[in-house]
C-alpha cells in the first residue's frame, strides 16, 4: 500500500488519479502510524513553500517524514520541502537533500517566470530514472527550483541549471510532473516492505522470547519458596511483555494470546 501525505496542498486529486491510472493501491492520510506502515510514501504539493511547511508542522509531519525508512517520493513542492531551505517565504525545510531552493532568474535571457511547459532533462543517474533517455521531455510549472548538488540525479537548463530530480538513500524527488513511467519505476524501488520488516525481525523476536523465558526460569528457580506472590507477579509481567511482542511482530492477536496463555501456565505448573 502506498500512502499519499495529506497536508492540504491542493493537488491530491491529480496524484490520486495518476495512481489509479497505473493500478496502484493507495491511501491519503496524515496519520504518522499509517505513513510509517506504508510500503511507499508520496509527498505531493503545489503552492508556496513556507505555507506548505507550516501545514506539515501543524500535523507534526515535519518530525515524521525524515524518519521514514521506506521509499519516499516528493513531487514538485514536495521535492522542494525535502531540501534544506527555500527562498520562497524564507522557509526552513526538512533537510533531507543537501540543496537550497532558489528563485529562477532567467528574465535577463528573455525567459519567463514561472517556468511553464515542456523541457528536457539530462545528466540522468540512479534507479528512479534508469531506462529514461537523455534529453527526454518532461512538464514543468514552477518559479523556484533546487540548486544542483551531490544528490542531483537529473538536471534541466532554464537560464541556468537546476535539479530536475534528486535522490538520496530512500528519498527521491522530481521537480517536474512525473509521467506514468516514472511512477511505475518508483513502485519498483521497494527494498524493504513492511512484511519483509516483520520477517527480518522475527528472528530477533524469537531470541528476545528465549531470553525472557530463560530469565523467568532462573528467577523462579532461585526465588525463595515462599515468595509465590512475587513469582506470580514476575511471570505475569514477563508473559504480558511476550504477548505484546507477539502482537507487534505477528499481528495476530488471537494467536499471540493463546501462545502466551500456554507460556504462563507452563511456568506456573513448573515452579509453583
GROMACS .gro file of C-alpha atoms in nm:
model
  272
    1UNK     CA    1   0.000   0.000   0.000
    2UNK     CA    2   0.121   0.349  -0.088
    3UNK     CA    3   0.045   0.644   0.139
    4UNK     CA    4  -0.008   0.991  -0.007
    5UNK     CA    5   0.068   1.257   0.252
    6UNK     CA    6  -0.239   1.470   0.317
    7UNK     CA    7  -0.141   1.818   0.430
    8UNK     CA    8  -0.391   2.029   0.238
    9UNK     CA    9  -0.169   2.116  -0.058
   10UNK     CA   10  -0.435   2.116  -0.327
   11UNK     CA   11  -0.321   1.861  -0.585
   12UNK     CA   12  -0.411   1.538  -0.408
   13UNK     CA   13  -0.678   1.459  -0.665
   14UNK     CA   14  -0.434   1.470  -0.957
   15UNK     CA   15  -0.189   1.246  -0.773
   16UNK     CA   16  -0.470   1.006  -0.682
   17UNK     CA   17  -0.583   0.999  -1.046
   18UNK     CA   18  -0.227   0.916  -1.155
   19UNK     CA   19  -0.217   0.632  -0.903
   20UNK     CA   20  -0.544   0.491  -1.035
   21UNK     CA   21  -0.415   0.504  -1.392
   22UNK     CA   22  -0.126   0.275  -1.304
   23UNK     CA   23  -0.348   0.048  -1.096
   24UNK     CA   24  -0.178   0.120  -0.762
   25UNK     CA   25  -0.341   0.076  -0.423
   26UNK     CA   26  -0.313   0.388  -0.209
   27UNK     CA   27  -0.450   0.577   0.086
   28UNK     CA   28  -0.449   0.951   0.154
   29UNK     CA   29  -0.353   1.015   0.514
   30UNK     CA   30  -0.184   1.244   0.763
   31UNK     CA   31  -0.161   0.978   1.038
   32UNK     CA   32   0.201   0.901   1.133
   33UNK     CA   33   0.127   0.531   1.201
   34UNK     CA   34  -0.017   0.481   0.852
   35UNK     CA   35   0.273   0.666   0.692
   36UNK     CA   36   0.528   0.453   0.880
   37UNK     CA   37   0.343   0.134   0.793
   38UNK     CA   38   0.311   0.205   0.420
   39UNK     CA   39   0.530   0.034   0.161
   40UNK     CA   40   0.595   0.369  -0.012
   41UNK     CA   41   0.511   0.732   0.055
   42UNK     CA   42   0.430   1.013  -0.190
   43UNK     CA   43   0.474   1.375  -0.080
   44UNK     CA   44   0.293   1.591  -0.338
   45UNK     CA   45   0.250   1.965  -0.328
   46UNK     CA   46   0.161   2.288  -0.504
   47UNK     CA   47   0.166   2.643  -0.380
   48UNK     CA   48   0.409   2.831  -0.159
   49UNK     CA   49   0.689   2.661   0.035
   50UNK     CA   50   0.661   2.837   0.371
   51UNK     CA   51   0.284   2.776   0.385
   52UNK     CA   52   0.333   2.411   0.292
   53UNK     CA   53   0.594   2.368   0.567
   54UNK     CA   54   0.359   2.534   0.817
   55UNK     CA   55   0.091   2.278   0.730
   56UNK     CA   56   0.335   1.992   0.776
   57UNK     CA   57   0.433   2.129   1.117
   58UNK     CA   58   0.070   2.172   1.223
   59UNK     CA   59   0.026   1.798   1.173
   60UNK     CA   60   0.361   1.702   1.324
   61UNK     CA   61   0.469   1.557   0.989
   62UNK     CA   62   0.793   1.757   0.982
   63UNK     CA   63   0.915   1.515   1.251
   64UNK     CA   64   0.770   1.203   1.090
   65UNK     CA   65   0.879   1.231   0.726
   66UNK     CA   66   1.259   1.246   0.788
   67UNK     CA   67   1.236   0.924   0.993
   68UNK     CA   68   1.066   0.717   0.721
   69UNK     CA   69   1.269   0.418   0.602
   70UNK     CA   70   1.064   0.311   0.300
   71UNK     CA   71   1.093   0.475  -0.044
   72UNK     CA   72   0.961   0.833  -0.038
   73UNK     CA   73   0.894   1.044  -0.349
   74UNK     CA   74   0.849   1.420  -0.330
   75UNK     CA   75   0.672   1.578  -0.627
   76UNK     CA   76   0.706   1.946  -0.725
   77UNK     CA   77   0.681   2.146  -0.400
   78UNK     CA   78   0.706   1.810  -0.223
   79UNK     CA   79   1.062   1.773  -0.353
   80UNK     CA   80   1.149   2.129  -0.250
   81UNK     CA   81   1.027   2.061   0.103
   82UNK     CA   82   1.278   1.775   0.128
   83UNK     CA   83   1.563   2.025   0.073
   84UNK     CA   84   1.747   2.237   0.330
   85UNK     CA   85   1.551   2.559   0.282
   86UNK     CA   86   1.369   2.772   0.028
   87UNK     CA   87   1.387   3.138  -0.067
   88UNK     CA   88   1.010   3.125  -0.111
   89UNK     CA   89   0.884   3.267   0.217
   90UNK     CA   90   1.227   3.209   0.371
   91UNK     CA   91   1.118   2.857   0.461
   92UNK     CA   92   1.327   2.616   0.665
   93UNK     CA   93   1.257   2.277   0.511
   94UNK     CA   94   1.312   1.912   0.609
   95UNK     CA   95   1.683   1.898   0.528
   96UNK     CA   96   1.699   1.558   0.362
   97UNK     CA   97   1.857   1.673   0.035
   98UNK     CA   98   2.166   1.898   0.069
   99UNK     CA   99   2.026   2.165  -0.161
  100UNK     CA  100   1.891   2.518  -0.127
  101UNK     CA  101   1.581   2.612  -0.326
  102UNK     CA  102   1.630   2.935  -0.523
  103UNK     CA  103   1.404   3.151  -0.733
  104UNK     CA  104   1.462   3.104  -1.105
  105UNK     CA  105   1.637   3.402  -1.267
  106UNK     CA  106   1.601   3.368  -1.642
  107UNK     CA  107   1.444   3.714  -1.707
  108UNK     CA  108   1.770   3.854  -1.842
  109UNK     CA  109   1.771   3.575  -2.101
  110UNK     CA  110   1.422   3.662  -2.218
  111UNK     CA  111   1.269   3.355  -2.049
  112UNK     CA  112   0.952   3.387  -1.847
  113UNK     CA  113   0.881   3.310  -1.484
  114UNK     CA  114   0.712   3.084  -1.391
  115UNK     CA  115   0.871   2.814  -1.599
  116UNK     CA  116   0.568   2.651  -1.759
  117UNK     CA  117   0.578   2.386  -2.029
  118UNK     CA  118   0.793   2.106  -2.166
  119UNK     CA  119   1.169   2.097  -2.123
  120UNK     CA  120   1.441   1.834  -2.141
  121UNK     CA  121   1.627   1.654  -1.864
  122UNK     CA  122   1.988   1.540  -1.875
  123UNK     CA  123   2.263   1.401  -1.655
  124UNK     CA  124   2.036   1.115  -1.556
  125UNK     CA  125   2.151   0.863  -1.299
  126UNK     CA  126   2.011   0.636  -1.030
  127UNK     CA  127   1.743   0.369  -1.013
  128UNK     CA  128   1.448   0.607  -1.035
  129UNK     CA  129   1.548   0.726  -1.383
  130UNK     CA  130   1.701   0.403  -1.511
  131UNK     CA  131   1.596   0.341  -1.870
  132UNK     CA  132   1.490   0.704  -1.930
  133UNK     CA  133   1.668   0.858  -2.229
  134UNK     CA  134   1.880   1.171  -2.206
  135UNK     CA  135   1.702   1.482  -2.333
  136UNK     CA  136   1.360   1.332  -2.258
  137UNK     CA  137   1.089   1.598  -2.234
  138UNK     CA  138   0.908   1.650  -1.904
  139UNK     CA  139   0.650   1.905  -1.794
  140UNK     CA  140   0.718   2.190  -1.550
  141UNK     CA  141   0.513   2.450  -1.365
  142UNK     CA  142   0.736   2.632  -1.112
  143UNK     CA  143   0.914   2.953  -1.018
  144UNK     CA  144   1.159   2.802  -0.767
  145UNK     CA  145   1.400   2.511  -0.804
  146UNK     CA  146   1.660   2.320  -0.605
  147UNK     CA  147   2.019   2.402  -0.689
  148UNK     CA  148   2.243   2.133  -0.832
  149UNK     CA  149   2.407   1.931  -0.553
  150UNK     CA  150   2.556   1.589  -0.479
  151UNK     CA  151   2.204   1.440  -0.462
  152UNK     CA  152   2.109   1.563  -0.811
  153UNK     CA  153   2.008   1.274  -1.037
  154UNK     CA  154   1.870   1.482  -1.327
  155UNK     CA  155   1.919   1.839  -1.447
  156UNK     CA  156   1.733   2.090  -1.659
  157UNK     CA  157   1.863   2.417  -1.802
  158UNK     CA  158   1.631   2.717  -1.790
  159UNK     CA  159   1.852   3.024  -1.775
  160UNK     CA  160   2.086   2.809  -1.567
  161UNK     CA  161   2.093   2.451  -1.447
  162UNK     CA  162   1.876   2.330  -1.161
  163UNK     CA  163   1.793   1.990  -1.011
  164UNK     CA  164   1.515   1.829  -1.209
  165UNK     CA  165   1.528   1.527  -0.977
  166UNK     CA  166   1.700   1.440  -0.652
  167UNK     CA  167   1.784   1.111  -0.483
  168UNK     CA  168   1.944   1.025  -0.153
  169UNK     CA  169   1.903   0.693   0.024
  170UNK     CA  170   1.535   0.602   0.027
  171UNK     CA  171   1.428   0.959  -0.060
  172UNK     CA  172   1.360   1.078  -0.415
  173UNK     CA  173   1.211   1.388  -0.570
  174UNK     CA  174   1.107   1.527  -0.906
  175UNK     CA  175   1.050   1.895  -0.980
  176UNK     CA  176   0.868   1.801  -1.298
  177UNK     CA  177   0.530   1.628  -1.306
  178UNK     CA  178   0.617   1.257  -1.305
  179UNK     CA  179   0.481   1.067  -1.600
  180UNK     CA  180   0.333   0.720  -1.566
  181UNK     CA  181   0.670   0.558  -1.641
  182UNK     CA  182   0.841   0.744  -1.354
  183UNK     CA  183   0.572   0.641  -1.105
  184UNK     CA  184   0.599   0.280  -1.220
  185UNK     CA  185   0.975   0.289  -1.171
  186UNK     CA  186   0.930   0.435  -0.824
  187UNK     CA  187   0.697   0.147  -0.742
  188UNK     CA  188   0.975  -0.097  -0.827
  189UNK     CA  189   1.201   0.071  -0.572
  190UNK     CA  190   1.090  -0.102  -0.255
  191UNK     CA  191   1.393  -0.262  -0.087
  192UNK     CA  192   1.222  -0.329   0.246
  193UNK     CA  193   0.845  -0.368   0.272
  194UNK     CA  194   0.650  -0.400   0.595
  195UNK     CA  195   0.623  -0.778   0.553
  196UNK     CA  196   0.998  -0.801   0.500
  197UNK     CA  197   1.050  -0.593   0.816
  198UNK     CA  198   0.841  -0.844   1.013
  199UNK     CA  199   1.033  -1.136   0.862
  200UNK     CA  200   1.362  -0.961   0.937
  201UNK     CA  201   1.267  -0.905   1.300
  202UNK     CA  202   1.110  -1.247   1.359
  203UNK     CA  203   1.449  -1.392   1.449
  204UNK     CA  204   1.515  -1.104   1.688
  205UNK     CA  205   1.170  -1.158   1.835
  206UNK     CA  206   1.240  -1.529   1.891
  207UNK     CA  207   1.572  -1.453   2.060
  208UNK     CA  208   1.405  -1.200   2.287
  209UNK     CA  209   1.141  -1.453   2.393
  210UNK     CA  210   1.407  -1.719   2.457
  211UNK     CA  211   1.593  -1.468   2.678
  212UNK     CA  212   1.271  -1.379   2.861
  213UNK     CA  213   1.195  -1.746   2.921
  214UNK     CA  214   1.548  -1.810   3.048
  215UNK     CA  215   1.534  -1.515   3.288
  216UNK     CA  216   1.197  -1.627   3.417
  217UNK     CA  217   1.320  -1.984   3.479
  218UNK     CA  218   1.626  -1.857   3.665
  219UNK     CA  219   1.420  -1.614   3.870
  220UNK     CA  220   1.170  -1.882   3.967
  221UNK     CA  221   1.441  -2.138   4.043
  222UNK     CA  222   1.635  -1.912   4.279
  223UNK     CA  223   1.346  -1.726   4.439
  224UNK     CA  224   1.253  -1.812   4.796
  225UNK     CA  225   0.998  -2.092   4.803
  226UNK     CA  226   0.751  -1.875   4.997
  227UNK     CA  227   0.770  -1.580   4.757
  228UNK     CA  228   0.478  -1.705   4.548
  229UNK     CA  229   0.321  -1.362   4.514
  230UNK     CA  230   0.634  -1.209   4.365
  231UNK     CA  231   0.691  -1.507   4.136
  232UNK     CA  232   0.333  -1.481   4.012
  233UNK     CA  233   0.379  -1.110   3.951
  234UNK     CA  234   0.705  -1.164   3.767
  235UNK     CA  235   0.555  -1.434   3.543
  236UNK     CA  236   0.254  -1.216   3.466
  237UNK     CA  237   0.468  -0.915   3.369
  238UNK     CA  238   0.705  -1.116   3.153
  239UNK     CA  239   0.429  -1.305   2.973
  240UNK     CA  240   0.238  -0.982   2.909
  241UNK     CA  241   0.553  -0.837   2.754
  242UNK     CA  242   0.595  -1.151   2.543
  243UNK     CA  243   0.230  -1.115   2.437
  244UNK     CA  244   0.299  -0.758   2.327
  245UNK     CA  245   0.599  -0.872   2.121
  246UNK     CA  246   0.392  -1.140   1.954
  247UNK     CA  247   0.122  -0.893   1.859
  248UNK     CA  248   0.374  -0.635   1.741
  249UNK     CA  249   0.555  -0.868   1.502
  250UNK     CA  250   0.299  -1.136   1.419
  251UNK     CA  251  -0.005  -0.903   1.407
  252UNK     CA  252  -0.229  -1.190   1.521
  253UNK     CA  253  -0.397  -1.107   1.849
  254UNK     CA  254  -0.569  -1.446   1.896
  255UNK     CA  255  -0.257  -1.650   1.816
  256UNK     CA  256  -0.046  -1.426   2.037
  257UNK     CA  257  -0.286  -1.452   2.331
  258UNK     CA  258  -0.314  -1.833   2.318
  259UNK     CA  259   0.062  -1.868   2.280
  260UNK     CA  260   0.130  -1.671   2.595
  261UNK     CA  261  -0.152  -1.828   2.799
  262UNK     CA  262   0.024  -2.163   2.749
  263UNK     CA  263   0.356  -1.999   2.837
  264UNK     CA  264   0.211  -1.865   3.162
  265UNK     CA  265   0.051  -2.199   3.258
  266UNK     CA  266   0.379  -2.378   3.191
  267UNK     CA  267   0.574  -2.150   3.423
  268UNK     CA  268   0.312  -2.174   3.696
  269UNK     CA  269   0.295  -2.556   3.685
  270UNK     CA  270   0.673  -2.589   3.672
  271UNK     CA  271   0.768  -2.363   3.959
  272UNK     CA  272   0.471  -2.309   4.189
   0.00000   0.00000   0.00000
